[in-house]
Coordinates of C-alpha atoms in Angstrom, one line a residue:
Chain A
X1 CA 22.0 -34.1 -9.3
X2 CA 23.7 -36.6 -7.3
X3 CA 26.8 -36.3 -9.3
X4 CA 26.9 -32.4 -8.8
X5 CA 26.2 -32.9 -4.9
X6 CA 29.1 -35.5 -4.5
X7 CA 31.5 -33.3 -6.9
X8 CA 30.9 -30.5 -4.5
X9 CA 31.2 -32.3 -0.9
X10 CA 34.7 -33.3 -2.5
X11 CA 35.5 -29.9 -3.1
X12 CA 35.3 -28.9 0.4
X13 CA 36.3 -31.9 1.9
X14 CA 39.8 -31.2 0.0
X15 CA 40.0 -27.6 0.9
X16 CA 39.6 -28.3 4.4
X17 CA 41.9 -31.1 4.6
X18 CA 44.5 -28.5 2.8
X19 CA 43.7 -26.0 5.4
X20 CA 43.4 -27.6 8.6
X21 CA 45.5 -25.5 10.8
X22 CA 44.4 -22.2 9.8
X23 CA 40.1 -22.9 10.0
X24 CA 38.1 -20.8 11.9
X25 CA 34.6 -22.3 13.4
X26 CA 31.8 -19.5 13.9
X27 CA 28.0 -21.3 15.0
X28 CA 25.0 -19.2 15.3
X29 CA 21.5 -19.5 15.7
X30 CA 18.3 -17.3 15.0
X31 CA 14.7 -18.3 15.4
X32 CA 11.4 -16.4 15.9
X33 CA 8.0 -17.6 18.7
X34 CA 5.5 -16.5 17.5
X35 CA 1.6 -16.2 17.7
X36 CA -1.2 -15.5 15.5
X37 CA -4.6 -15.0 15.8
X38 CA -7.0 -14.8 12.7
X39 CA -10.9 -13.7 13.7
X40 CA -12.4 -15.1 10.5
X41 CA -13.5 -19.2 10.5
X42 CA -13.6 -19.6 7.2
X43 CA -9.7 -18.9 6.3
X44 CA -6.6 -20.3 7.0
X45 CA -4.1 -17.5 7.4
X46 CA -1.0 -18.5 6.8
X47 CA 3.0 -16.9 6.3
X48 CA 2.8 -18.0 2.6
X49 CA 1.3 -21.3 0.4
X50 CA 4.0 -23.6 1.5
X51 CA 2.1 -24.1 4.9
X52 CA -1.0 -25.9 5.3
X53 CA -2.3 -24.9 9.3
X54 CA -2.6 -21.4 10.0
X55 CA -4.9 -19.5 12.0
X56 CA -8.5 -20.1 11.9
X57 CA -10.6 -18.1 14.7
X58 CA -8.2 -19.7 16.8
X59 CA -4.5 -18.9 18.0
X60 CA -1.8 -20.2 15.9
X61 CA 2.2 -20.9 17.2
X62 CA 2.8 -22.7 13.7
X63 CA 2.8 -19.4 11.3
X64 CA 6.3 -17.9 12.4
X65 CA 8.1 -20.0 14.8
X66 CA 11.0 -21.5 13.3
X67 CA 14.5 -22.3 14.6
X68 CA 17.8 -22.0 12.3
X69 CA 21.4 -22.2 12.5
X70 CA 24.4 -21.4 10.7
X71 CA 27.4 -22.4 10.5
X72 CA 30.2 -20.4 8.7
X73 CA 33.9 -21.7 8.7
X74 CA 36.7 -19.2 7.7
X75 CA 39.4 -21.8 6.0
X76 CA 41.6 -18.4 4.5
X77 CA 40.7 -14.7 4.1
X78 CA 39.3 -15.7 0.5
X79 CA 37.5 -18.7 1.1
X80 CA 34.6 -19.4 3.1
X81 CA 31.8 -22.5 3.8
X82 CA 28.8 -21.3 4.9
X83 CA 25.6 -23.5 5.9
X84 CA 22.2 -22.7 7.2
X85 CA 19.2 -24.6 8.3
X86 CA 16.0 -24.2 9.5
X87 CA 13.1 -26.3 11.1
X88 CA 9.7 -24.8 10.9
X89 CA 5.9 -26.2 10.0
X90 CA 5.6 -27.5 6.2
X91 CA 2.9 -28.3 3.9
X92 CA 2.0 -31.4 5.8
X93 CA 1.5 -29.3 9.0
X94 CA 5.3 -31.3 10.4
X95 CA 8.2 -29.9 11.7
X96 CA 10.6 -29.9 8.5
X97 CA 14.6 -29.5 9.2
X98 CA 16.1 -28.7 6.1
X99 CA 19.4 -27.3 4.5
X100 CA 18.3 -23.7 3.7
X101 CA 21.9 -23.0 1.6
X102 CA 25.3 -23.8 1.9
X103 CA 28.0 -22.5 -0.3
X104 CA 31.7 -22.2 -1.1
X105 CA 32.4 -18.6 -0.9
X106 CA 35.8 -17.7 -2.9
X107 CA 36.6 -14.0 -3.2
X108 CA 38.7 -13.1 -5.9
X109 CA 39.7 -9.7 -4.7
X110 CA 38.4 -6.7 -3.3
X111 CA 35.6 -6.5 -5.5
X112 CA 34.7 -9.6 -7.1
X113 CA 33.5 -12.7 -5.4
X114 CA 32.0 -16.3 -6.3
X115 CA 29.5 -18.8 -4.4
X116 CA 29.3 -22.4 -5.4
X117 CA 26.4 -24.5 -3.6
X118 CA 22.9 -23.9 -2.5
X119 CA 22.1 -20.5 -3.1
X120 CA 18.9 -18.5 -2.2
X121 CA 17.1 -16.9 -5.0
X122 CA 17.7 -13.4 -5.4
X123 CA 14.2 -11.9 -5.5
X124 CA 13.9 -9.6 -3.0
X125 CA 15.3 -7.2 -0.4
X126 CA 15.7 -9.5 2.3
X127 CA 16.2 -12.9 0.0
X128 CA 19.2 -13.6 1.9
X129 CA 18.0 -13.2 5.5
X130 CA 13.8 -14.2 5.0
X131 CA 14.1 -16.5 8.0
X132 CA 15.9 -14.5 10.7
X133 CA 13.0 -12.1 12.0
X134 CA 15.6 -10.1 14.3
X135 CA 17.0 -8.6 10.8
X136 CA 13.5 -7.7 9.3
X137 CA 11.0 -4.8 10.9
X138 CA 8.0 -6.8 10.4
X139 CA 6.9 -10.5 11.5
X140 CA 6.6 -11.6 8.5
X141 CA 7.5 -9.8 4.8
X142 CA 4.2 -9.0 2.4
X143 CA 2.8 -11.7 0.9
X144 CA 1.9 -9.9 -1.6
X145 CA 5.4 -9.6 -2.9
X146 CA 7.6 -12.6 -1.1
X147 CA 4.8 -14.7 -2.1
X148 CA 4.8 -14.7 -5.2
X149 CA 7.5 -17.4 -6.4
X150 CA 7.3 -20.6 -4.4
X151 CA 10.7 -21.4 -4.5
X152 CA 13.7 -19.8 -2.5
X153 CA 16.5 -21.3 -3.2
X154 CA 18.9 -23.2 -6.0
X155 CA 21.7 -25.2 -6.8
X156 CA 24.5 -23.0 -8.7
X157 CA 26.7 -20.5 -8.9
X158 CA 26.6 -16.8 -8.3
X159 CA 29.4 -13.7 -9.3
X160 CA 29.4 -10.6 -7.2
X161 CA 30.9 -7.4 -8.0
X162 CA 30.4 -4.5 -5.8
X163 CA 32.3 -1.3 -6.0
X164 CA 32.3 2.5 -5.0
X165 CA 32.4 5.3 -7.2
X166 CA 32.5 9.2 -5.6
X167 CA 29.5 8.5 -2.7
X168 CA 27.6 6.3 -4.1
X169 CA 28.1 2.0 -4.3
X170 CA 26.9 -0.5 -6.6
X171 CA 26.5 -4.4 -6.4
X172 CA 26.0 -6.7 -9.4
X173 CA 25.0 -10.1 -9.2
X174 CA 24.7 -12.9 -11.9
X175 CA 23.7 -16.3 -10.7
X176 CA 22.9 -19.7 -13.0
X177 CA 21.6 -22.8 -11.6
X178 CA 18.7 -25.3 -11.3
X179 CA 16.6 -26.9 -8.9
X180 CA 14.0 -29.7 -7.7
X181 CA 11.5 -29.0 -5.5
X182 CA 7.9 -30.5 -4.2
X183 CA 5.2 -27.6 -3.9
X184 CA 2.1 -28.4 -2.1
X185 CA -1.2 -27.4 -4.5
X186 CA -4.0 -27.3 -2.0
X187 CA -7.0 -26.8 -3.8
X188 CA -6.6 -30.5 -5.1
X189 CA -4.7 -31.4 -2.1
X190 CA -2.2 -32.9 -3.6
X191 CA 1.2 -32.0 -4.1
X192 CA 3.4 -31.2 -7.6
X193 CA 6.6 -32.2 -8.6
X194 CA 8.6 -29.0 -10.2
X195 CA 11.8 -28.9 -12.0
X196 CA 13.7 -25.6 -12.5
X197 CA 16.4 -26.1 -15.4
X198 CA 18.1 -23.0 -16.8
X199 CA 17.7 -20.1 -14.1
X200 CA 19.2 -17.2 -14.5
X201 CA 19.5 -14.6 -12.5
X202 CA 20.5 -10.8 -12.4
X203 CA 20.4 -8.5 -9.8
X204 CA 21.5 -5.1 -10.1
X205 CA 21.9 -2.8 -6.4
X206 CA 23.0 1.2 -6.2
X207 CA 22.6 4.0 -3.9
X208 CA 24.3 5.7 -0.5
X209 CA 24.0 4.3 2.9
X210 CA 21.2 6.2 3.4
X211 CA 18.8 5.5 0.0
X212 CA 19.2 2.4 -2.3
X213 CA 17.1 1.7 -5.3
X214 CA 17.4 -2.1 -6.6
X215 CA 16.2 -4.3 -9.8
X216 CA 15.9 -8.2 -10.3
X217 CA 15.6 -10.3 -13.3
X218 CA 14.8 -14.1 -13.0
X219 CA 14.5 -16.7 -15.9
X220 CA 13.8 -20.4 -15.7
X221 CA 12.7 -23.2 -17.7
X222 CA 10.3 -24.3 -15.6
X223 CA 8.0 -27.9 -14.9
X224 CA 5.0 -29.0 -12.7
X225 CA 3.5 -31.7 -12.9
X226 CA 1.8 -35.0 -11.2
X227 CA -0.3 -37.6 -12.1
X228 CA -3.8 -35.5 -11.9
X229 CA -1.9 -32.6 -14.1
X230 CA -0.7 -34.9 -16.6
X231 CA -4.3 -36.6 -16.7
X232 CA -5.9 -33.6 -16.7
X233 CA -4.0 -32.1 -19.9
X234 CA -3.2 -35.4 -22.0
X235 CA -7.6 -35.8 -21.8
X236 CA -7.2 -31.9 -23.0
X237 CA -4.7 -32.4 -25.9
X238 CA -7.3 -35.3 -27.9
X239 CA -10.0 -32.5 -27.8
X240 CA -7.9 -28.8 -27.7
X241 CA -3.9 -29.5 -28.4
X242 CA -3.4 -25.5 -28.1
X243 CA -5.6 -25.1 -25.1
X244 CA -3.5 -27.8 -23.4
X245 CA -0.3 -26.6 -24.6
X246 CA -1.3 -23.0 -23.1
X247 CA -2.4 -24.2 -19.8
X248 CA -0.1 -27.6 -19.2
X249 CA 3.0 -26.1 -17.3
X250 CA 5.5 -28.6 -19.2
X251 CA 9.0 -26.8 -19.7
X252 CA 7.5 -23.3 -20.2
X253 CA 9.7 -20.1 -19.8
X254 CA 9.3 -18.1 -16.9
X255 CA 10.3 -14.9 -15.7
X256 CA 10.3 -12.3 -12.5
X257 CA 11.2 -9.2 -12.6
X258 CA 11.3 -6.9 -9.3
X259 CA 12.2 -3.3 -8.4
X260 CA 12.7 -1.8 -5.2
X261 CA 13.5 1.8 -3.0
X262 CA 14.6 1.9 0.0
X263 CA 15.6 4.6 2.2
X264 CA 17.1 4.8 6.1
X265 CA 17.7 8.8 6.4
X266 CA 17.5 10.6 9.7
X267 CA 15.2 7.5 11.8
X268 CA 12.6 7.8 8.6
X269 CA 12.7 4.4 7.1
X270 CA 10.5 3.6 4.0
X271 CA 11.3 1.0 1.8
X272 CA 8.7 -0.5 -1.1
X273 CA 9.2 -3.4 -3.8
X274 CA 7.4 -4.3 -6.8
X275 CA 7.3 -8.2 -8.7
X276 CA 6.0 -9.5 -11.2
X277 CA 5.9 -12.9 -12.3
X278 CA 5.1 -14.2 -15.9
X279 CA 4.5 -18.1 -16.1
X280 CA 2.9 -18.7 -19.2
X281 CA 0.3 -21.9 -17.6
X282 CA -2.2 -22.5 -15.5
X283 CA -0.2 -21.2 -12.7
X284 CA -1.4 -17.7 -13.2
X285 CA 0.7 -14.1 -14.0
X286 CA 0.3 -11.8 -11.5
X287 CA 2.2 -8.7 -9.9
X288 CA 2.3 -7.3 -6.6
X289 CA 4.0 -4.2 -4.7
X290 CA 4.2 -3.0 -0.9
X291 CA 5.1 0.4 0.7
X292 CA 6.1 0.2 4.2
X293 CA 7.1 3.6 6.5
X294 CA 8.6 3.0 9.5
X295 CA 10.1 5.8 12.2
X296 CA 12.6 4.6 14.4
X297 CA 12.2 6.1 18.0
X298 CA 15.8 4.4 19.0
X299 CA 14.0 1.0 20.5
X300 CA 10.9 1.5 19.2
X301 CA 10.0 1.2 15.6
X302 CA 6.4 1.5 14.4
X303 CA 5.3 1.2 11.3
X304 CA 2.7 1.3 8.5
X305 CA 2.4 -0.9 5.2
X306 CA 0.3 -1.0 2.5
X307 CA 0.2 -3.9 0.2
X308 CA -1.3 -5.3 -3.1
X309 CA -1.2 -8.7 -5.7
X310 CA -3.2 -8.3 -8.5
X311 CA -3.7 -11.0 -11.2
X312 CA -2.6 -9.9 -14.7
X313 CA -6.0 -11.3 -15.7
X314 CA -8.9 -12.4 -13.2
X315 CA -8.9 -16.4 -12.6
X316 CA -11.8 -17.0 -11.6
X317 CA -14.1 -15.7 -14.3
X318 CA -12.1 -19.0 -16.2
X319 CA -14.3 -20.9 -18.6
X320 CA -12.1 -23.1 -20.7
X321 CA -14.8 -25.4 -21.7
X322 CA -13.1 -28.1 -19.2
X323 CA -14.8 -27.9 -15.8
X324 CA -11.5 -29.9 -13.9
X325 CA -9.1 -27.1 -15.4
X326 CA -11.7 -24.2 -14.7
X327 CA -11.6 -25.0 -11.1
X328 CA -7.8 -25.3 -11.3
X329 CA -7.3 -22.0 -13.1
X330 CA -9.9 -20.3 -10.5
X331 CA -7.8 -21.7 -7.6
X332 CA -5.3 -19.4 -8.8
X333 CA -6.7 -16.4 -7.7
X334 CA -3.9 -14.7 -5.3
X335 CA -5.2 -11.3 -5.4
X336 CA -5.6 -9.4 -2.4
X337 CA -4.8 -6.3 -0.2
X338 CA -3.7 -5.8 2.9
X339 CA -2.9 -2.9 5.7
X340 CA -0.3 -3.2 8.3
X341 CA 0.3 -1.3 11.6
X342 CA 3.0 -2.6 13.8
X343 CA 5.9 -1.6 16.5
X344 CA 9.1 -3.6 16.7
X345 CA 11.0 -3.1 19.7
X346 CA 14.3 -4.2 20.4
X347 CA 14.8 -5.6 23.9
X348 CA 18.9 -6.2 23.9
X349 CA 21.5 -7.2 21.1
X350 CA 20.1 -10.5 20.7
X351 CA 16.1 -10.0 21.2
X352 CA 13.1 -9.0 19.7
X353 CA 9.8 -8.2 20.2
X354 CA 7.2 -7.1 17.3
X355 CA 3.4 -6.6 17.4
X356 CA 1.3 -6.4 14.8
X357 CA -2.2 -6.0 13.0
X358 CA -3.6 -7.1 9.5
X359 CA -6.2 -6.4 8.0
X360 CA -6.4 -8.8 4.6
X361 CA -8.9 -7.9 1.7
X362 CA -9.5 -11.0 -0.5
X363 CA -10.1 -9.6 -4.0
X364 CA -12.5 -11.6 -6.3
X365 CA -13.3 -15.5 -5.8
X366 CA -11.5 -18.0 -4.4
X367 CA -9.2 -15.0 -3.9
X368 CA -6.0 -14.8 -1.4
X369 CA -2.9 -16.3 -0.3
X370 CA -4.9 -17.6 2.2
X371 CA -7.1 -21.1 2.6
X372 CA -10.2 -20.7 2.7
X373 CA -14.1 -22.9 2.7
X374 CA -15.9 -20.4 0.4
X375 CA -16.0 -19.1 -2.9
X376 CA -16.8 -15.2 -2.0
X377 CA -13.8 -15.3 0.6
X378 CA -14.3 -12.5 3.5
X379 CA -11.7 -9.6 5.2
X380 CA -9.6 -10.7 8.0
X381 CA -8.4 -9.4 11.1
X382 CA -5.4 -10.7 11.9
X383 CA -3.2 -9.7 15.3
X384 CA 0.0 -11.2 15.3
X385 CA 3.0 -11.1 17.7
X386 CA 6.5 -12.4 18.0
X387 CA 9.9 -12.8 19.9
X388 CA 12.6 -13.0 17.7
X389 CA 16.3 -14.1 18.8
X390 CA 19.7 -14.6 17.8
X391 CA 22.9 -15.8 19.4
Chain B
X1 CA -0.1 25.3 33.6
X2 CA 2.3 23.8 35.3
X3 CA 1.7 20.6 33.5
X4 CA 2.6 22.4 30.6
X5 CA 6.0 23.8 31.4
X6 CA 6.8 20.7 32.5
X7 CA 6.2 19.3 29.1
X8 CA 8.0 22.5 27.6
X9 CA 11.4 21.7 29.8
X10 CA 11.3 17.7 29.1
X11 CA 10.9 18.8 25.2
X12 CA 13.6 21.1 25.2
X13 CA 16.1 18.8 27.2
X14 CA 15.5 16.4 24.5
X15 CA 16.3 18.7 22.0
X16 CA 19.4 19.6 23.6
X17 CA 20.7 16.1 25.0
X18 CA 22.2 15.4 21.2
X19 CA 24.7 18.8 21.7
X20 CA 25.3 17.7 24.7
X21 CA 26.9 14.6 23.1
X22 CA 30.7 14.5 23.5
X23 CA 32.4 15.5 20.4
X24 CA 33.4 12.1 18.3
X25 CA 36.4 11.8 16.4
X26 CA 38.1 8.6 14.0
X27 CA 41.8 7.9 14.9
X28 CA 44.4 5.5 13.2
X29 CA 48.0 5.2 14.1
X30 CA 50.1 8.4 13.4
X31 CA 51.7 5.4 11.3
X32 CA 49.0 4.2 8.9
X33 CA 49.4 5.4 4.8
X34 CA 46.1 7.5 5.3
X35 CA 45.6 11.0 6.5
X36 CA 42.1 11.5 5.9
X37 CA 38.8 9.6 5.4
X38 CA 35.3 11.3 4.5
X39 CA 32.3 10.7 6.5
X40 CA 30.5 8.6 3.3
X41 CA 34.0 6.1 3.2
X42 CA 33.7 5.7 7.3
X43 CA 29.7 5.0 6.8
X44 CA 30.6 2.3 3.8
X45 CA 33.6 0.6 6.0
X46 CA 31.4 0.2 9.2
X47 CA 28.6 -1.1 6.4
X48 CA 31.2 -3.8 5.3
X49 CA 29.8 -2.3 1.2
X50 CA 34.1 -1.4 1.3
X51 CA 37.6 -2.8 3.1
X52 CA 39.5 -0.2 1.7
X53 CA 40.1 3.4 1.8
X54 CA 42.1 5.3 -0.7
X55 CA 43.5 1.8 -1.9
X56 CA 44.6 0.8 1.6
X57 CA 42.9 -1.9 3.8
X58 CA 41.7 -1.1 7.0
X59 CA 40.4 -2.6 9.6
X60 CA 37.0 -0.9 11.6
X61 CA 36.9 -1.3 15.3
X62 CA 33.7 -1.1 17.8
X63 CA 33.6 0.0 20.9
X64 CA 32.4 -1.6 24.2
X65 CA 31.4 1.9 25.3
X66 CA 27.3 2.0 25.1
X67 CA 27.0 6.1 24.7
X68 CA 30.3 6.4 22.4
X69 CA 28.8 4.2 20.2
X70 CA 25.3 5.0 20.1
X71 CA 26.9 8.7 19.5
X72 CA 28.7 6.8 16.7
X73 CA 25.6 5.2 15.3
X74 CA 23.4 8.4 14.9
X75 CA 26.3 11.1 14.1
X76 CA 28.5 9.3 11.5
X77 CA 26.5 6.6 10.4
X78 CA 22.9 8.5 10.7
X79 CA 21.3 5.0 12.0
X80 CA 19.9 4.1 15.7
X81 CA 22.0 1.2 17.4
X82 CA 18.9 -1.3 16.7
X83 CA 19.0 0.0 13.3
X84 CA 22.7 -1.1 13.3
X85 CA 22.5 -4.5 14.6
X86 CA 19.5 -5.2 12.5
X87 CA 21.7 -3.9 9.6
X88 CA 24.5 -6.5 10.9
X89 CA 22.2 -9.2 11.4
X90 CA 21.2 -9.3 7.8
X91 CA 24.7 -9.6 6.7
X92 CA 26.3 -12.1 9.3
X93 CA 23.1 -14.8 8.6
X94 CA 23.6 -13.8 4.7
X95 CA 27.3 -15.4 5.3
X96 CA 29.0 -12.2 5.4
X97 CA 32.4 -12.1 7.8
X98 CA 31.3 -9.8 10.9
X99 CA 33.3 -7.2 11.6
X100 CA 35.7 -8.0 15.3
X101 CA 33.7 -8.2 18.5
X102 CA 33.1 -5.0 20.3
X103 CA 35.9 -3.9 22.6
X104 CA 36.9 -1.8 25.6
X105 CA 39.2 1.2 25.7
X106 CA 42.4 -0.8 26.6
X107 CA 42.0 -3.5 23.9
X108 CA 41.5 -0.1 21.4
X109 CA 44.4 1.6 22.5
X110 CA 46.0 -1.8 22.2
X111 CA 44.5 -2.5 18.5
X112 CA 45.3 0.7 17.4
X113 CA 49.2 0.2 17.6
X114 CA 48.6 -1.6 14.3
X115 CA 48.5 0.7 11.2
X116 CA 45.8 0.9 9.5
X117 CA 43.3 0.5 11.9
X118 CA 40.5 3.0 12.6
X119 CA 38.7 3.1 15.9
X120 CA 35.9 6.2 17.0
X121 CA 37.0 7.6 20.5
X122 CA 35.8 10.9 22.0
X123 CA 38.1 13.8 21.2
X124 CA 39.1 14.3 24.9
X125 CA 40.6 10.9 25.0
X126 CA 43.0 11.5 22.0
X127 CA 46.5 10.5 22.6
X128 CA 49.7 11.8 21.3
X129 CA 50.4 8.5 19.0
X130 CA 47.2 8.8 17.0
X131 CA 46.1 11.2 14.5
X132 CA 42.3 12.3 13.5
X133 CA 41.2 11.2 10.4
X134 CA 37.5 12.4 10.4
X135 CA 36.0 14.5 12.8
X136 CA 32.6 15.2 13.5
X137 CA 31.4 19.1 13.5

């Protein structure tokens, strides 16, 4: 890892130092203020399950507000460094500044290009631009889909090739990679150390300016585990070998697969995605979609979305015969619904300002994205709004 | 009664205020190797999906001018301004090169002595050194 890191500074430091008098510096920054307001005690709502604090019959400025900058430096017309970072609340309730991505960009021609570094994940729509809330319509992108994989980004490569043909476009991307990451498992409040080795990914984009339809295919050998897990399933494996082997989530093979419309066409904008993840473990397969419509009245866009995760099979009817991994498998539960109305409107070329209401639908036990203090977990109303900025 | 003429004649002005739109034309350099782009190429260079038109590389300009290029936004690229800088947004924090900064008439007429180049002006302001490439019905 180290090794790959070091090999990688070098790369740029020598392409810099071979380009110094033609380097163009570009710094810009993005961030979103934002406030939430949940009416129901007994959950935490939350952006997604990397955050611990959320809203809580209370007002919450944790949720949204974050604070990023990038930092893109032109060495030629073919190569490119890009960097961006981004502070926000993590899953010990802190301020975390991180390295989001930065990559060598190298484009081979017209057509094809290459990115070497720290890459975001290609799952979704707005993948690429997740963070920076003056690019999206809503606050915050549905759960139910951009929740469903908690990592975002790797350490790799990626090929582009885009291309026109008649009126229509097309964009293919390949990426392979790997990464480490720490993911925060809050029912047992304790965190798990996962290793993603062998991810490939496939993204396929086609349409006109005004309708695009777009597919995603992500594999990965992937790890969790801590001390508790590795307790939990080596206790398993004297009793049940193949019920441990079925549940531990040791180097199993992993896959999402998304699809997704989208259409800007006379101020009408819809757009809708569907995922599905498969992780053959204790961390459950589920799949999830949203449909959002949106009319653009020049500054003001309001808009509607309907959302949905389902699990492939219910968690919490588990009974494994072990009562620690029952409660772990139960914990799983994601599924849940949810109905958007909002208005985004835009104040000037660098400002934002969105409004928007909730209404979450926890489906089964232990159910949602969302924290919560009881087992039959209740609807929320949630109002949420935000200034969004960039510069 | 009134009331509701006075809603008819606010409706109807609104209807109308998008004829009343100057007429918008792209230009290039009588000079450039291009005599003719379609509405679909203008949309995909302005969307940064192309850099080339018929095998040539041009380069887009913006204008300064608030009304030209909201007439721009919603007659050739049939998007609102917002929907425009949002669309930009997404590309310049994805790492994408923006396209140059917006300019005023006399840094166009300035940019446009270079071949190749494409700008959006309204038809009245058309001068004898450029040629139309698209023009909007």
């Amino acid at each position: 890892m180290k090794r790959t890191k070091s090999l990688l500074y070098l790369i740029i430091m020598l392409t810099f130092s071979l380009h110094l008098d033609a380097i163009e510096f570009d710094i810009k920054t993005f961030g979103t203020i934002g406030a939430v307001y949940n009416d129901n005690e007994t959950q935490i709502f939350r952006k997604d399950i990397s955050q611990k604090d959320g809203s809580s019959d209370d007002i919450n400025f944790k949720t949204d507000s974050l604070l990023g900058v990038q930092t893109t430096i032109e060495i030629d017309e073919k190569l490119s460094f890009t960097l961006q970072g981004v502070g926000a609340y993590d899953y010990d309730d802190e301020i975390n500044a991180k390295i989001d991505w930065g990559y060598l960009k190298y484009a081979i021609n017209e057509n094809i290009s290459i990115k070497l570094g720290r890459l975001r994940t290609p799952y979704y729509k707005n993948s690429q631009n997740l963070n920076v809330g003056y690019s999206n319509l809503m606050i915050r992108e549905s759960v139910e889909v951009y929740g469903q994989v908690p990592f975002s980004s790797y350490n790799g490569l990626q090929l582009t090739y885009m291309d026109i043909i008649g009126r229509y476009f097309y964009e293919l991307q390949a990426g392979y990679g790997r990464e480490e990451l720490v993911v925060p498992f809050h029912s047992i409040n304790e965190k798990v150390d996962v290793e993603i080795e062998n991810l490939y990914t496939a993204n396929f984009t086609f349409g006109t300016p005004a309708i695009q339809a777009r597919a995603t295919y992500l594999r990965a050998d992937i790890t969790a585990t801590n001390d508790t897990l590795n307790q939990l399933f080596d206790g398993i494996r004297l009793l049940n070998p193949t019920l441990a082997n079925s549940y531990e989530f040791k180097d199993k093979k992993s896959e999402y697969i998304g699809f997704g419309i989208f259409i800007d066409y006379n101020n009408f904008i819809f757009s809708s995605e569907y995922g599905q993840r498969k992780i053959p473990s204790f961390f459950a397969d589920l799949h999830g979609y949203y449909a959002t419509l949106g009319y653009s009245f020049d500054k003001f866009i309001p808009f509607i979305t309907y959302a949905k995760t389902e699990m492939d099979k219910p968690t919490y009817e588990a009974n494994s015969g072990f009562a620690s991994l029952d409660y772990i498998l139960q914990s799983q539960n994601l599924a849940q619904s949810s109905k958007t109305l909002g208005v985004k409107y835009y104040i000037n070329d660098n400002l934002d300002f969105k409004f928007q209401y909730e209404y979450v639908v926890p489906d089964g036990e232990y159910g949602s994205y969302h924290l919560n203090t009881s087992t039959n977990p209740k609807s929320m109303n949630v109002l949420s709004m935000a200034l969004d900025f960039v510069f | 009664m009134r009331t509701f003429f006075k809603i008819q004649i606010i409706t109807l002005l609104l209807c109308i205020t998008p004829l009343l739109d100057a007429q918008i034309i792209i230009v290039t350099n009588k000079s450039s190797d291009f005599d003719v782009i379609s509405k679909e190429m203008i949309q995909y260079i302005y969307l940064a999906k192309t850099t080339k038109t018929q095998g040539i590389k041009v380069e887009p300009l913006l204008s300064k001018d608030e009304t030209l290029h909201r007439n721009f936004c919603t007659t050739i690229l049939c998007k609102s301004v917002p929907e425009y800088n949002s669309y930009w947004t997404r590309l310049l924090f994805s790492g994408q090169k923006s396209i140059t900064k917006k300019l005023d008439y006399k840094e166009i007429v300035d940019k446009l002595k270079k071949p190749n180049t494409i700008a959006y002006i309204e038809k009245k302001d058309l001068k004898k050194e450029w040629k139309i490439v698209y023009e909007s019905n």
